[in-house]
PDB file of C-alpha atoms in Angstrom:
ATOM      1  CA  MET L   1      -0.155  37.648 -22.555  1.00 72.00           C
ATOM      2  CA  SER L   2      -2.467  34.995 -24.031  1.00 90.00           C
ATOM      3  CA  LYS L   3      -2.000  31.489 -22.681  1.00 97.00           C
ATOM      4  CA  LYS L   4      -1.287  28.912 -25.382  1.00 98.00           C
ATOM      5  CA  VAL L   5      -2.902  25.477 -25.160  1.00 98.00           C
ATOM      6  CA  ALA L   6      -2.254  22.408 -27.291  1.00 98.00           C
ATOM      7  CA  VAL L   7      -5.320  20.234 -27.956  1.00 98.00           C
ATOM      8  CA  ILE L   8      -4.856  16.644 -29.148  1.00 98.00           C
ATOM      9  CA  LEU L   9      -7.719  15.260 -31.241  1.00 98.00           C
ATOM     10  CA  SER L  10      -8.301  11.623 -32.230  1.00 98.00           C
ATOM     11  CA  GLY L  11     -10.459  11.850 -35.349  1.00 97.00           C
ATOM     12  CA  SER L  12     -14.002  13.083 -35.865  1.00 97.00           C
ATOM     13  CA  GLY L  13     -16.948  11.253 -34.331  1.00 96.00           C
ATOM     14  CA  VAL L  14     -17.707   9.780 -30.928  1.00 96.00           C
ATOM     15  CA  PHE L  15     -17.531   6.106 -31.924  1.00 95.00           C
ATOM     16  CA  ASP L  16     -14.215   6.133 -33.798  1.00 96.00           C
ATOM     17  CA  GLY L  17     -12.617   9.524 -33.126  1.00 97.00           C
ATOM     18  CA  SER L  18     -12.924  12.618 -30.962  1.00 98.00           C
ATOM     19  CA  GLU L  19     -16.274  13.302 -29.286  1.00 98.00           C
ATOM     20  CA  ILE L  20     -17.183  16.346 -31.368  1.00 98.00           C
ATOM     21  CA  HIS L  21     -19.212  18.126 -28.696  1.00 98.00           C
ATOM     22  CA  GLU L  22     -16.358  17.755 -26.202  1.00 98.00           C
ATOM     23  CA  ALA L  23     -13.794  18.970 -28.718  1.00 98.00           C
ATOM     24  CA  VAL L  24     -15.817  22.015 -29.782  1.00 98.00           C
ATOM     25  CA  LEU L  25     -16.781  22.885 -26.199  1.00 98.00           C
ATOM     26  CA  THR L  26     -13.100  22.756 -25.273  1.00 98.00           C
ATOM     27  CA  LEU L  27     -12.087  25.112 -28.073  1.00 98.00           C
ATOM     28  CA  LEU L  28     -15.007  27.457 -27.313  1.00 98.00           C
ATOM     29  CA  SER L  29     -14.169  27.507 -23.619  1.00 98.00           C
ATOM     30  CA  LEU L  30     -10.522  28.324 -24.317  1.00 98.00           C
ATOM     31  CA  ASP L  31     -11.426  31.076 -26.763  1.00 98.00           C
ATOM     32  CA  ARG L  32     -13.935  32.667 -24.381  1.00 97.00           C
ATOM     33  CA  ARG L  33     -11.222  32.833 -21.723  1.00 97.00           C
ATOM     34  CA  GLY L  34      -8.791  34.585 -24.028  1.00 97.00           C
ATOM     35  CA  ALA L  35      -6.508  31.583 -24.507  1.00 98.00           C
ATOM     36  CA  SER L  36      -5.138  30.612 -27.908  1.00 98.00           C
ATOM     37  CA  TYR L  37      -4.991  27.000 -29.033  1.00 98.00           C
ATOM     38  CA  GLN L  38      -3.500  24.740 -31.667  1.00 98.00           C
ATOM     39  CA  CYS L  39      -4.951  21.346 -32.520  1.00 98.00           C
ATOM     40  CA  PHE L  40      -2.788  18.286 -33.121  1.00 98.00           C
ATOM     41  CA  ALA L  41      -3.502  14.666 -34.045  1.00 98.00           C
ATOM     42  CA  PRO L  42      -1.523  11.548 -34.927  1.00 98.00           C
ATOM     43  CA  ASP L  43      -0.927  11.144 -38.665  1.00 98.00           C
ATOM     44  CA  ILE L  44      -2.041   7.498 -38.638  1.00 98.00           C
ATOM     45  CA  ALA L  45      -4.902   5.355 -39.879  1.00 96.00           C
ATOM     46  CA  GLN L  46      -7.914   5.104 -37.572  1.00 96.00           C
ATOM     47  CA  HIS L  47      -8.340   1.735 -35.895  1.00 94.00           C
ATOM     48  CA  HIS L  48     -11.607   1.396 -37.843  1.00 95.00           C
ATOM     49  CA  VAL L  49     -14.452   3.486 -39.217  1.00 92.00           C
ATOM     50  CA  ILE L  50     -17.930   3.394 -37.680  1.00 95.00           C
ATOM     51  CA  ASN L  51     -21.174   4.378 -39.399  1.00 95.00           C
ATOM     52  CA  HIS L  52     -22.570   6.816 -36.845  1.00 96.00           C
ATOM     53  CA  VAL L  53     -26.145   6.211 -38.030  1.00 94.00           C
ATOM     54  CA  THR L  54     -26.154   2.424 -37.646  1.00 94.00           C
ATOM     55  CA  GLY L  55     -23.225   1.875 -35.272  1.00 92.00           C
ATOM     56  CA  GLU L  56     -21.799  -0.707 -37.668  1.00 93.00           C
ATOM     57  CA  GLU L  57     -18.193  -0.931 -38.821  1.00 92.00           C
ATOM     58  CA  MET L  58     -17.562   0.237 -42.390  1.00 94.00           C
ATOM     59  CA  ASP L  59     -15.210  -1.289 -44.925  1.00 94.00           C
ATOM     60  CA  GLU L  60     -13.001   1.748 -45.407  1.00 94.00           C
ATOM     61  CA  SER L  61      -9.961   3.469 -43.939  1.00 95.00           C
ATOM     62  CA  ARG L  62      -9.597   7.034 -42.697  1.00 96.00           C
ATOM     63  CA  ASN L  63      -6.666   9.046 -41.367  1.00 98.00           C
ATOM     64  CA  VAL L  64      -6.831  10.446 -37.818  1.00 98.00           C
ATOM     65  CA  LEU L  65      -5.128  13.721 -38.764  1.00 98.00           C
ATOM     66  CA  VAL L  66      -7.335  14.260 -41.813  1.00 98.00           C
ATOM     67  CA  GLU L  67     -10.507  13.504 -39.859  1.00 98.00           C
ATOM     68  CA  SER L  68      -9.435  15.780 -36.981  1.00 98.00           C
ATOM     69  CA  ALA L  69      -9.062  18.603 -39.508  1.00 98.00           C
ATOM     70  CA  ARG L  70     -12.852  18.539 -39.885  1.00 98.00           C
ATOM     71  CA  ILE L  71     -13.207  19.732 -36.275  1.00 98.00           C
ATOM     72  CA  ALA L  72     -10.219  22.098 -36.385  1.00 98.00           C
ATOM     73  CA  ARG L  73     -11.380  23.736 -39.641  1.00 97.00           C
ATOM     74  CA  GLY L  74      -8.137  22.587 -41.247  1.00 97.00           C
ATOM     75  CA  GLU L  75      -5.928  24.089 -38.536  1.00 97.00           C
ATOM     76  CA  VAL L  76      -4.369  20.872 -37.262  1.00 98.00           C
ATOM     77  CA  LYS L  77      -0.779  19.638 -37.152  1.00 98.00           C
ATOM     78  CA  PRO L  78       0.762  16.171 -36.758  1.00 98.00           C
ATOM     79  CA  VAL L  79       1.282  15.346 -33.088  1.00 98.00           C
ATOM     80  CA  ARG L  80       4.946  14.590 -33.777  1.00 97.00           C
ATOM     81  CA  GLU L  81       5.388  18.352 -34.268  1.00 98.00           C
ATOM     82  CA  LEU L  82       3.975  19.173 -30.821  1.00 98.00           C
ATOM     83  CA  LYS L  83       6.665  20.665 -28.576  1.00 98.00           C
ATOM     84  CA  ALA L  84       5.781  21.252 -24.934  1.00 98.00           C
ATOM     85  CA  GLU L  85       8.059  24.282 -24.782  1.00 98.00           C
ATOM     86  CA  ASP L  86       5.803  26.086 -27.262  1.00 98.00           C
ATOM     87  CA  PHE L  87       2.684  25.802 -25.088  1.00 98.00           C
ATOM     88  CA  ASP L  88       1.492  26.451 -21.544  1.00 98.00           C
ATOM     89  CA  ALA L  89      -0.844  23.463 -21.215  1.00 98.00           C
ATOM     90  CA  LEU L  90      -2.283  20.390 -22.943  1.00 98.00           C
ATOM     91  CA  ILE L  91      -5.918  19.248 -23.169  1.00 98.00           C
ATOM     92  CA  VAL L  92      -7.211  15.985 -24.656  1.00 98.00           C
ATOM     93  CA  PRO L  93     -10.972  15.613 -25.318  1.00 98.00           C
ATOM     94  CA  GLY L  94     -12.531  12.162 -25.195  1.00 97.00           C
ATOM     95  CA  GLY L  95     -14.527  10.007 -27.555  1.00 97.00           C
ATOM     96  CA  PHE L  96     -13.718   6.405 -28.468  1.00 97.00           C
ATOM     97  CA  GLY L  97     -10.842   7.704 -30.594  1.00 97.00           C
ATOM     98  CA  ALA L  98      -8.929   8.393 -27.375  1.00 98.00           C
ATOM     99  CA  ALA L  99      -9.259   4.692 -26.546  1.00 98.00           C
ATOM    100  CA  LYS L 100      -8.833   3.385 -30.113  1.00 98.00           C
ATOM    101  CA  ASN L 101      -6.442   5.790 -31.871  1.00 98.00           C
ATOM    102  CA  LEU L 102      -4.556   7.676 -29.141  1.00 98.00           C
ATOM    103  CA  SER L 103      -4.273   4.420 -27.194  1.00 98.00           C
ATOM    104  CA  ASP L 104      -5.612   0.865 -27.431  1.00 97.00           C
ATOM    105  CA  PHE L 105      -7.489   0.989 -24.117  1.00 97.00           C
ATOM    106  CA  ALA L 106     -10.755  -0.042 -25.813  1.00 96.00           C
ATOM    107  CA  PHE L 107      -9.182  -3.366 -26.746  1.00 96.00           C
ATOM    108  CA  SER L 108      -6.378  -3.969 -24.241  1.00 97.00           C
ATOM    109  CA  GLY L 109      -7.847  -2.456 -21.065  1.00 95.00           C
ATOM    110  CA  SER L 110      -5.263  -2.166 -18.302  1.00 95.00           C
ATOM    111  CA  LYS L 111      -2.539  -3.454 -20.656  1.00 97.00           C
ATOM    112  CA  LEU L 112      -3.016  -0.465 -22.936  1.00 96.00           C
ATOM    113  CA  ARG L 113      -0.307   1.158 -24.967  1.00 97.00           C
ATOM    114  CA  VAL L 114      -0.359   4.878 -25.801  1.00 98.00           C
ATOM    115  CA  GLN L 115       0.357   5.998 -29.360  1.00 98.00           C
ATOM    116  CA  ILE L 116       4.027   7.008 -29.382  1.00 97.00           C
ATOM    117  CA  GLY L 117       3.543  10.604 -30.553  1.00 97.00           C
ATOM    118  CA  VAL L 118       0.828  11.222 -27.964  1.00 98.00           C
ATOM    119  CA  SER L 119       2.871   9.574 -25.208  1.00 98.00           C
ATOM    120  CA  THR L 120       5.995  11.589 -26.041  1.00 98.00           C
ATOM    121  CA  ALA L 121       4.085  14.884 -26.122  1.00 98.00           C
ATOM    122  CA  ALA L 122       2.070  14.284 -22.946  1.00 98.00           C
ATOM    123  CA  LYS L 123       5.111  13.130 -20.976  1.00 98.00           C
ATOM    124  CA  ALA L 124       6.973  16.252 -22.089  1.00 98.00           C
ATOM    125  CA  PHE L 125       4.241  18.458 -20.592  1.00 98.00           C
ATOM    126  CA  SER L 126       4.324  16.437 -17.376  1.00 97.00           C
ATOM    127  CA  GLU L 127       8.114  16.582 -17.094  1.00 97.00           C
ATOM    128  CA  ALA L 128       8.034  20.345 -17.699  1.00 98.00           C
ATOM    129  CA  GLY L 129       5.505  20.798 -14.872  1.00 97.00           C
ATOM    130  CA  LYS L 130       2.865  22.103 -17.263  1.00 98.00           C
ATOM    131  CA  PRO L 131      -0.829  21.321 -16.646  1.00 98.00           C
ATOM    132  CA  VAL L 132      -2.704  18.643 -18.552  1.00 98.00           C
ATOM    133  CA  GLY L 133      -6.485  18.225 -18.878  1.00 98.00           C
ATOM    134  CA  LEU L 134      -8.066  14.899 -19.855  1.00 98.00           C
ATOM    135  CA  MET L 135     -11.785  14.340 -20.296  1.00 98.00           C
ATOM    136  CA  CYS L 136     -14.238  11.499 -20.814  1.00 98.00           C
ATOM    137  CA  ILE L 137     -12.257   8.282 -21.531  1.00 98.00           C
ATOM    138  CA  ALA L 138      -8.963  10.132 -22.206  1.00 98.00           C
ATOM    139  CA  PRO L 139      -7.902   9.719 -18.517  1.00 98.00           C
ATOM    140  CA  ALA L 140      -7.290   6.068 -19.447  1.00 97.00           C
ATOM    141  CA  ILE L 141      -3.791   7.178 -20.499  1.00 98.00           C
ATOM    142  CA  ALA L 142      -3.049   8.945 -17.183  1.00 98.00           C
ATOM    143  CA  GLY L 143      -1.286   6.016 -15.547  1.00 97.00           C
ATOM    144  CA  ARG L 144       1.023   5.577 -18.533  1.00 97.00           C
ATOM    145  CA  ILE L 145       1.854   9.294 -18.609  1.00 97.00           C
ATOM    146  CA  PHE L 146       2.139  10.197 -14.929  1.00 97.00           C
ATOM    147  CA  GLY L 147       2.819   6.871 -13.226  1.00 95.00           C
ATOM    148  CA  GLU L 148       1.596   5.247 -10.034  1.00 95.00           C
ATOM    149  CA  GLY L 149      -0.799   7.113  -7.754  1.00 97.00           C
ATOM    150  CA  VAL L 150      -2.008   9.839 -10.115  1.00 98.00           C
ATOM    151  CA  LEU L 151      -5.552  11.029  -9.324  1.00 98.00           C
ATOM    152  CA  ALA L 152      -8.076  10.941 -12.169  1.00 98.00           C
ATOM    153  CA  THR L 153     -11.729  10.263 -12.965  1.00 98.00           C
ATOM    154  CA  ILE L 154     -13.882   8.783 -15.696  1.00 97.00           C
ATOM    155  CA  GLY L 155     -17.021   9.411 -13.634  1.00 96.00           C
ATOM    156  CA  THR L 156     -18.718   6.531 -11.834  1.00 96.00           C
ATOM    157  CA  ASP L 157     -18.385   3.437 -14.049  1.00 95.00           C
ATOM    158  CA  ALA L 158     -16.896   0.815 -11.725  1.00 96.00           C
ATOM    159  CA  GLU L 159     -15.576  -1.547 -14.413  1.00 95.00           C
ATOM    160  CA  THR L 160     -13.734   1.165 -16.331  1.00 97.00           C
ATOM    161  CA  ALA L 161     -12.434   2.674 -13.096  1.00 97.00           C
ATOM    162  CA  ALA L 162     -11.057  -0.726 -12.045  1.00 97.00           C
ATOM    163  CA  ALA L 163      -9.161  -1.012 -15.331  1.00 97.00           C
ATOM    164  CA  LEU L 164      -7.662   2.448 -14.787  1.00 97.00           C
ATOM    165  CA  GLU L 165      -6.573   1.517 -11.277  1.00 97.00           C
ATOM    166  CA  GLN L 166      -4.686  -1.485 -12.666  1.00 97.00           C
ATOM    167  CA  THR L 167      -2.554   0.993 -14.635  1.00 97.00           C
ATOM    168  CA  GLY L 168      -1.620   2.922 -11.483  1.00 96.00           C
ATOM    169  CA  VAL L 169      -4.390   5.525 -11.485  1.00 97.00           C
ATOM    170  CA  LYS L 170      -6.095   6.299  -8.185  1.00 97.00           C
ATOM    171  CA  HIS L 171      -9.656   6.697  -9.427  1.00 98.00           C
ATOM    172  CA  VAL L 172     -11.942   9.291  -7.826  1.00 98.00           C
ATOM    173  CA  GLU L 173     -15.683   9.168  -8.511  1.00 97.00           C
ATOM    174  CA  CYS L 174     -16.930  12.457  -9.916  1.00 98.00           C
ATOM    175  CA  ALA L 175     -20.209  14.043 -10.993  1.00 97.00           C
ATOM    176  CA  VAL L 176     -20.596  15.179 -14.592  1.00 97.00           C
ATOM    177  CA  ASP L 177     -20.487  18.862 -13.646  1.00 97.00           C
ATOM    178  CA  ASP L 178     -17.317  18.595 -11.571  1.00 98.00           C
ATOM    179  CA  ILE L 179     -13.585  17.943 -11.927  1.00 98.00           C
ATOM    180  CA  VAL L 180     -10.877  15.962 -10.165  1.00 98.00           C
ATOM    181  CA  VAL L 181      -7.628  17.835  -9.601  1.00 98.00           C
ATOM    182  CA  ASP L 182      -4.245  16.254  -8.897  1.00 98.00           C
ATOM    183  CA  ASP L 183      -2.147  19.242  -7.862  1.00 97.00           C
ATOM    184  CA  ASN L 184       1.025  17.175  -7.520  1.00 97.00           C
ATOM    185  CA  HIS L 185       0.886  16.064 -11.146  1.00 98.00           C
ATOM    186  CA  LYS L 186      -0.930  19.164 -12.451  1.00 98.00           C
ATOM    187  CA  LEU L 187      -3.626  16.936 -13.961  1.00 98.00           C
ATOM    188  CA  VAL L 188      -7.304  17.884 -14.266  1.00 98.00           C
ATOM    189  CA  THR L 189      -9.965  15.370 -15.357  1.00 98.00           C
ATOM    190  CA  THR L 190     -13.735  15.455 -15.861  1.00 98.00           C
ATOM    191  CA  PRO L 191     -16.272  12.768 -16.902  1.00 98.00           C
ATOM    192  CA  ALA L 192     -17.934  14.714 -19.748  1.00 98.00           C
ATOM    193  CA  TYR L 193     -19.863  12.242 -21.924  1.00 98.00           C
ATOM    194  CA  MET L 194     -18.883   9.262 -19.800  1.00 97.00           C
ATOM    195  CA  THR L 195     -21.897  10.380 -17.756  1.00 97.00           C
ATOM    196  CA  ALA L 196     -23.363  13.470 -19.468  1.00 97.00           C
ATOM    197  CA  LYS L 197     -26.941  13.194 -20.717  1.00 96.00           C
ATOM    198  CA  SER L 198     -26.839  16.461 -22.656  1.00 97.00           C
ATOM    199  CA  ILE L 199     -24.391  18.893 -24.215  1.00 98.00           C
ATOM    200  CA  SER L 200     -25.070  21.443 -21.458  1.00 97.00           C
ATOM    201  CA  GLU L 201     -24.167  18.879 -18.776  1.00 97.00           C
ATOM    202  CA  ALA L 202     -20.910  18.100 -20.566  1.00 97.00           C
ATOM    203  CA  ALA L 203     -20.162  21.818 -20.887  1.00 98.00           C
ATOM    204  CA  GLU L 204     -20.280  22.417 -17.126  1.00 98.00           C
ATOM    205  CA  GLY L 205     -17.439  20.047 -16.344  1.00 98.00           C
ATOM    206  CA  ILE L 206     -15.434  21.037 -19.420  1.00 98.00           C
ATOM    207  CA  ASP L 207     -15.619  24.742 -18.502  1.00 98.00           C
ATOM    208  CA  LYS L 208     -14.393  23.904 -14.997  1.00 98.00           C
ATOM    209  CA  LEU L 209     -11.563  21.811 -16.421  1.00 98.00           C
ATOM    210  CA  VAL L 210     -10.457  24.616 -18.737  1.00 98.00           C
ATOM    211  CA  ASP L 211     -10.666  27.164 -15.907  1.00 98.00           C
ATOM    212  CA  ARG L 212      -8.482  25.033 -13.617  1.00 98.00           C
ATOM    213  CA  VAL L 213      -5.959  24.146 -16.317  1.00 98.00           C
ATOM    214  CA  LEU L 214      -5.503  27.840 -17.178  1.00 98.00           C
ATOM    215  CA  LEU L 215      -5.259  28.730 -13.482  1.00 98.00           C
ATOM    216  CA  MET L 216      -2.467  26.163 -13.088  1.00 98.00           C
ATOM    217  CA  VAL L 217      -0.369  27.768 -15.829  1.00 97.00           C
TER     218      VAL L 217
END
């Protein structure tokens, strides 16, 4: 029987939404392993919109769900409709959207708040004992979801790791092609583009994350 995985996206584009390479690699990895997936995203306005050519903020507003539909080829649902009982596991790709739209970690650091729909869904997976995979900067929400002492990684950046530890995360340094596994909390994390210098480097850790998440089901 095919394993069913929910994937939460945060928009479309590394600087203000989901990291597109990470998101697509995640979906490809799941599909190649015979797992089915459904994408979700909050139906909210993005924190802001970034011109990905210049890196400058643009004077416009975009919706996280609508932008996420670009990656999901239209097959995306509001995160408020995500029910843990309908899926075997949850995976959240990174990108600044995870720290700007799914949470406010980019602005509040260790005092971050997680978007209510994302928090409710992720906690439901945790409480049901179902595995969760977080990549890139998405592990910033781990302390809020799992509580004190959860093991996670964002790679090797000391400043970001220190902020995570202030939220209760026990940070573990990790190479781009590897994963950190917390068996007690059924959480798998990988640095992806926090340290990756190429799409193939990011793919190595993401494939390992997907493999371990599916093994935990």
